[in-house]
């Protein structure tokens, strides 16, 4: 079980984490929460209908990580689109974003909070480590958050697709990106083994 998820009888998954691993995952989840930001209703808790009718942004985020987490729904048509096709794709994306981004952000916040809460509920052993046991629902939340964390780190490392990771393996130890690369690869391993526990 060390370093990878294993299925639990009856559903769910478990993984043994040491205190450093717990700290790293928790810190990354907190940073993700800060990046995503508060929900629209969190500024006005007195009005329960405010969040229900709140519209999201119509423009894509400026931050490259947020742009990766919340991409445009419609891309320019294949080939060499004319200005009209590009303008239509942009308009469709803006409309789609306006009505979906708040919900997407809320889902990503919920997943990151689930990661933090399950880690905070752990009882450390004598060595500082603990065995994390997740229900099937918590496993899905963890899977979503691990994916978001890898997208965020991959964006900072300018990884466009998995083929770009070959270069990362060859980075010298003194490269300042090395720690991020190690986290990216480690989270990928956790994600892969967690996916395997959810397969029938």
mmCIF file of C-alpha atoms in Angstrom:
data_model
loop_
_atom_site.group_PDB
_atom_site.id
_atom_site.type_symbol
_atom_site.label_atom_id
_atom_site.label_comp_id
_atom_site.label_asym_id
_atom_site.label_seq_id
_atom_site.Cartn_x
_atom_site.Cartn_y
_atom_site.Cartn_z
ATOM 1 C CA UNK A 1 0.000 0.000 0.000
ATOM 2 C CA UNK A 2 2.826 2.548 0.521
ATOM 3 C CA UNK A 3 2.793 5.147 -2.237
ATOM 4 C CA UNK A 4 -0.227 3.814 -4.087
ATOM 5 C CA UNK A 5 -3.949 3.357 -3.572
ATOM 6 C CA UNK A 6 -5.439 -0.082 -3.083
ATOM 7 C CA UNK A 7 -9.130 -0.989 -3.196
ATOM 8 C CA UNK A 8 -11.011 -1.539 0.055
ATOM 9 C CA UNK A 9 -13.508 -4.387 0.454
ATOM 10 C CA UNK A 10 -16.968 -3.045 -0.294
ATOM 11 C CA UNK A 11 -15.669 -0.035 -2.200
ATOM 12 C CA UNK A 12 -13.384 2.874 -1.561
ATOM 13 C CA UNK A 13 -9.611 3.019 -1.469
ATOM 14 C CA UNK A 14 -6.720 3.238 0.975
ATOM 15 C CA UNK A 15 -3.174 4.534 0.823
ATOM 16 C CA UNK A 16 -0.382 4.819 3.384
ATOM 17 C CA UNK A 17 1.055 8.343 3.554
ATOM 18 C CA UNK A 18 3.935 9.640 5.619
ATOM 19 C CA UNK A 19 3.808 13.022 7.337
ATOM 20 C CA UNK A 20 5.718 14.760 4.525
ATOM 21 C CA UNK A 21 3.354 13.392 1.864
ATOM 22 C CA UNK A 22 0.328 14.447 3.923
ATOM 23 C CA UNK A 23 1.790 17.934 4.291
ATOM 24 C CA UNK A 24 2.546 18.255 0.564
ATOM 25 C CA UNK A 25 -0.906 17.154 -0.604
ATOM 26 C CA UNK A 26 -2.642 19.359 1.973
ATOM 27 C CA UNK A 27 -0.532 22.382 1.046
ATOM 28 C CA UNK A 28 -1.218 21.892 -2.675
ATOM 29 C CA UNK A 29 -4.968 21.530 -2.029
ATOM 30 C CA UNK A 30 -4.996 24.752 0.029
ATOM 31 C CA UNK A 31 -3.135 26.580 -2.757
ATOM 32 C CA UNK A 32 -5.665 25.259 -5.266
ATOM 33 C CA UNK A 33 -8.524 26.559 -3.111
ATOM 34 C CA UNK A 34 -6.884 29.984 -2.915
ATOM 35 C CA UNK A 35 -6.402 30.033 -6.680
ATOM 36 C CA UNK A 36 -10.004 29.038 -7.450
ATOM 37 C CA UNK A 37 -11.288 31.666 -5.022
ATOM 38 C CA UNK A 38 -14.503 31.916 -2.989
ATOM 39 C CA UNK A 39 -17.918 31.155 -4.413
ATOM 40 C CA UNK A 40 -20.238 33.971 -5.499
ATOM 41 C CA UNK A 41 -22.582 33.445 -2.540
ATOM 42 C CA UNK A 42 -19.830 33.519 0.073
ATOM 43 C CA UNK A 43 -19.740 37.322 0.012
ATOM 44 C CA UNK A 44 -23.496 37.601 0.632
ATOM 45 C CA UNK A 45 -24.550 34.798 3.020
ATOM 46 C CA UNK A 46 -27.792 36.680 3.931
ATOM 47 C CA UNK A 47 -29.293 36.066 0.477
ATOM 48 C CA UNK A 48 -29.817 32.346 -0.214
ATOM 49 C CA UNK A 49 -31.096 33.089 -3.722
ATOM 50 C CA UNK A 50 -28.067 35.166 -4.722
ATOM 51 C CA UNK A 51 -25.918 32.158 -5.565
ATOM 52 C CA UNK A 52 -28.760 30.437 -7.419
ATOM 53 C CA UNK A 53 -29.153 33.344 -9.834
ATOM 54 C CA UNK A 54 -25.528 34.443 -9.956
ATOM 55 C CA UNK A 55 -23.997 34.457 -13.406
ATOM 56 C CA UNK A 56 -20.379 33.544 -13.904
ATOM 57 C CA UNK A 57 -17.749 35.387 -15.900
ATOM 58 C CA UNK A 58 -17.936 35.464 -19.680
ATOM 59 C CA UNK A 59 -14.220 36.026 -20.262
ATOM 60 C CA UNK A 60 -11.595 33.287 -19.800
ATOM 61 C CA UNK A 61 -9.289 33.731 -16.795
ATOM 62 C CA UNK A 62 -5.972 35.513 -17.308
ATOM 63 C CA UNK A 63 -3.986 33.149 -15.059
ATOM 64 C CA UNK A 64 -2.664 30.253 -17.199
ATOM 65 C CA UNK A 65 -3.486 27.711 -14.479
ATOM 66 C CA UNK A 66 -7.101 28.866 -14.215
ATOM 67 C CA UNK A 67 -7.287 28.953 -17.997
ATOM 68 C CA UNK A 68 -6.234 25.290 -17.972
ATOM 69 C CA UNK A 69 -8.720 24.393 -15.233
ATOM 70 C CA UNK A 70 -11.556 26.304 -16.924
ATOM 71 C CA UNK A 71 -10.879 26.111 -20.681
ATOM 72 C CA UNK A 72 -13.127 27.508 -23.390
ATOM 73 C CA UNK A 73 -15.925 25.098 -24.282
ATOM 74 C CA UNK A 74 -15.839 26.019 -27.974
ATOM 75 C CA UNK A 75 -12.656 26.279 -29.942
ATOM 76 C CA UNK A 76 -12.137 27.774 -33.353
ATOM 77 C CA UNK A 77 -13.235 25.352 -36.087
ATOM 78 C CA UNK A 78 -10.504 23.158 -37.582
ATOM 79 C CA UNK A 79 -8.524 24.424 -40.528
ATOM 80 C CA UNK A 80 -8.211 28.129 -41.189
ATOM 81 C CA UNK A 81 -11.332 29.749 -39.736
ATOM 82 C CA UNK A 82 -12.434 33.102 -40.972
ATOM 83 C CA UNK A 83 -13.038 35.967 -38.562
ATOM 84 C CA UNK A 84 -16.760 35.202 -38.421
ATOM 85 C CA UNK A 85 -16.234 31.566 -37.337
ATOM 86 C CA UNK A 86 -13.682 32.614 -34.720
ATOM 87 C CA UNK A 87 -16.044 35.286 -33.424
ATOM 88 C CA UNK A 88 -18.909 32.782 -33.189
ATOM 89 C CA UNK A 89 -16.757 30.289 -31.284
ATOM 90 C CA UNK A 90 -15.754 33.047 -28.866
ATOM 91 C CA UNK A 91 -19.388 34.107 -28.360
ATOM 92 C CA UNK A 92 -20.521 30.506 -27.721
ATOM 93 C CA UNK A 93 -17.675 30.004 -25.238
ATOM 94 C CA UNK A 94 -18.552 33.210 -23.389
ATOM 95 C CA UNK A 95 -22.212 32.180 -23.096
ATOM 96 C CA UNK A 96 -21.333 28.664 -21.955
ATOM 97 C CA UNK A 97 -18.822 30.000 -19.411
ATOM 98 C CA UNK A 98 -21.351 32.481 -17.995
ATOM 99 C CA UNK A 99 -23.728 29.680 -17.006
ATOM 100 C CA UNK A 100 -21.306 26.897 -16.047
ATOM 101 C CA UNK A 101 -18.122 28.302 -14.532
ATOM 102 C CA UNK A 102 -19.562 29.030 -11.086
ATOM 103 C CA UNK A 103 -20.729 25.403 -10.792
ATOM 104 C CA UNK A 104 -17.392 24.091 -12.069
ATOM 105 C CA UNK A 105 -15.536 26.211 -9.525
ATOM 106 C CA UNK A 106 -17.861 25.013 -6.738
ATOM 107 C CA UNK A 107 -17.195 21.386 -7.691
ATOM 108 C CA UNK A 108 -13.441 21.901 -7.695
ATOM 109 C CA UNK A 109 -13.653 23.705 -4.336
ATOM 110 C CA UNK A 110 -15.703 20.842 -2.854
ATOM 111 C CA UNK A 111 -13.168 18.281 -4.086
ATOM 112 C CA UNK A 112 -10.198 20.212 -2.686
ATOM 113 C CA UNK A 113 -11.995 20.683 0.646
ATOM 114 C CA UNK A 114 -12.707 16.946 0.784
ATOM 115 C CA UNK A 115 -8.981 16.272 0.357
ATOM 116 C CA UNK A 116 -8.100 18.699 3.162
ATOM 117 C CA UNK A 117 -10.790 17.376 5.514
ATOM 118 C CA UNK A 118 -9.881 13.719 5.034
ATOM 119 C CA UNK A 119 -6.208 14.509 5.645
ATOM 120 C CA UNK A 120 -7.049 16.576 8.743
ATOM 121 C CA UNK A 121 -9.107 13.658 10.120
ATOM 122 C CA UNK A 122 -6.139 11.261 9.984
ATOM 123 C CA UNK A 123 -4.686 9.925 13.206
ATOM 124 C CA UNK A 124 -0.901 9.820 12.804
ATOM 125 C CA UNK A 125 0.953 6.708 13.897
ATOM 126 C CA UNK A 126 4.170 6.636 15.911
ATOM 127 C CA UNK A 127 6.196 7.396 12.770
ATOM 128 C CA UNK A 128 3.978 10.373 11.848
ATOM 129 C CA UNK A 129 2.408 8.563 8.909
ATOM 130 C CA UNK A 130 -1.139 7.275 8.579
ATOM 131 C CA UNK A 131 -3.360 5.116 6.416
ATOM 132 C CA UNK A 132 -5.918 7.183 4.538
ATOM 133 C CA UNK A 133 -9.166 5.305 3.918
ATOM 134 C CA UNK A 134 -11.650 6.796 1.478
ATOM 135 C CA UNK A 135 -15.280 5.964 0.774
ATOM 136 C CA UNK A 136 -16.279 5.574 -2.905
ATOM 137 C CA UNK A 137 -17.575 9.179 -2.929
ATOM 138 C CA UNK A 138 -14.405 10.503 -1.294
ATOM 139 C CA UNK A 139 -12.365 8.518 -3.823
ATOM 140 C CA UNK A 140 -14.135 10.332 -6.679
ATOM 141 C CA UNK A 141 -13.538 13.692 -4.977
ATOM 142 C CA UNK A 142 -9.866 12.855 -4.487
ATOM 143 C CA UNK A 143 -9.589 11.774 -8.105
ATOM 144 C CA UNK A 144 -11.046 15.087 -9.278
ATOM 145 C CA UNK A 145 -8.717 17.064 -7.032
ATOM 146 C CA UNK A 146 -5.617 15.067 -7.996
ATOM 147 C CA UNK A 147 -6.466 15.769 -11.630
ATOM 148 C CA UNK A 148 -6.844 19.498 -10.895
ATOM 149 C CA UNK A 149 -3.545 19.580 -8.991
ATOM 150 C CA UNK A 150 -1.714 17.890 -11.866
ATOM 151 C CA UNK A 151 -3.283 20.283 -14.380
ATOM 152 C CA UNK A 152 -2.200 23.227 -12.222
ATOM 153 C CA UNK A 153 1.371 21.994 -11.811
ATOM 154 C CA UNK A 154 1.539 20.931 -15.459
ATOM 155 C CA UNK A 155 0.459 24.402 -16.491
ATOM 156 C CA UNK A 156 3.210 25.991 -14.392
ATOM 157 C CA UNK A 157 5.699 23.571 -15.954
ATOM 158 C CA UNK A 158 4.265 24.350 -19.421
ATOM 159 C CA UNK A 159 3.348 20.717 -20.078
ATOM 160 C CA UNK A 160 0.931 20.667 -23.009
ATOM 161 C CA UNK A 161 0.556 16.863 -23.150
ATOM 162 C CA UNK A 162 2.072 13.711 -21.670
ATOM 163 C CA UNK A 163 4.773 13.624 -24.369
ATOM 164 C CA UNK A 164 6.297 16.723 -22.755
ATOM 165 C CA UNK A 165 7.080 14.754 -19.588
ATOM 166 C CA UNK A 166 10.049 12.996 -21.235
ATOM 167 C CA UNK A 167 12.047 16.225 -20.912
ATOM 168 C CA UNK A 168 11.133 16.490 -17.233
ATOM 169 C CA UNK A 169 12.770 13.158 -16.392
ATOM 170 C CA UNK A 170 16.086 14.519 -17.631
ATOM 171 C CA UNK A 171 16.102 17.739 -15.592
ATOM 172 C CA UNK A 172 19.254 18.127 -13.467
ATOM 173 C CA UNK A 173 18.776 18.100 -9.704
ATOM 174 C CA UNK A 174 19.758 21.781 -9.424
ATOM 175 C CA UNK A 175 16.946 22.865 -11.781
ATOM 176 C CA UNK A 176 14.455 24.954 -9.739
ATOM 177 C CA UNK A 177 11.557 23.105 -11.412
ATOM 178 C CA UNK A 178 12.719 19.730 -10.079
ATOM 179 C CA UNK A 179 10.508 19.787 -6.953
ATOM 180 C CA UNK A 180 7.426 20.608 -9.021
ATOM 181 C CA UNK A 181 8.315 17.856 -11.486
ATOM 182 C CA UNK A 182 8.644 15.314 -8.673
ATOM 183 C CA UNK A 183 5.254 16.382 -7.250
ATOM 184 C CA UNK A 184 3.677 16.189 -10.723
ATOM 185 C CA UNK A 185 4.955 12.652 -11.324
ATOM 186 C CA UNK A 186 4.105 11.455 -7.802
ATOM 187 C CA UNK A 187 0.543 12.808 -8.014
ATOM 188 C CA UNK A 188 0.236 11.080 -11.383
ATOM 189 C CA UNK A 189 1.113 7.764 -9.761
ATOM 190 C CA UNK A 190 -1.448 8.324 -6.998
ATOM 191 C CA UNK A 191 -4.053 9.299 -9.572
ATOM 192 C CA UNK A 192 -3.428 6.219 -11.700
ATOM 193 C CA UNK A 193 -3.673 3.789 -8.796
ATOM 194 C CA UNK A 194 -6.818 5.530 -7.499
ATOM 195 C CA UNK A 195 -8.425 5.175 -10.943
ATOM 196 C CA UNK A 196 -7.627 1.453 -10.831
ATOM 197 C CA UNK A 197 -9.487 1.077 -7.515
ATOM 198 C CA UNK A 198 -12.618 2.565 -9.098
ATOM 199 C CA UNK A 199 -12.636 0.209 -12.064
ATOM 200 C CA UNK A 200 -15.181 -2.633 -11.896
#
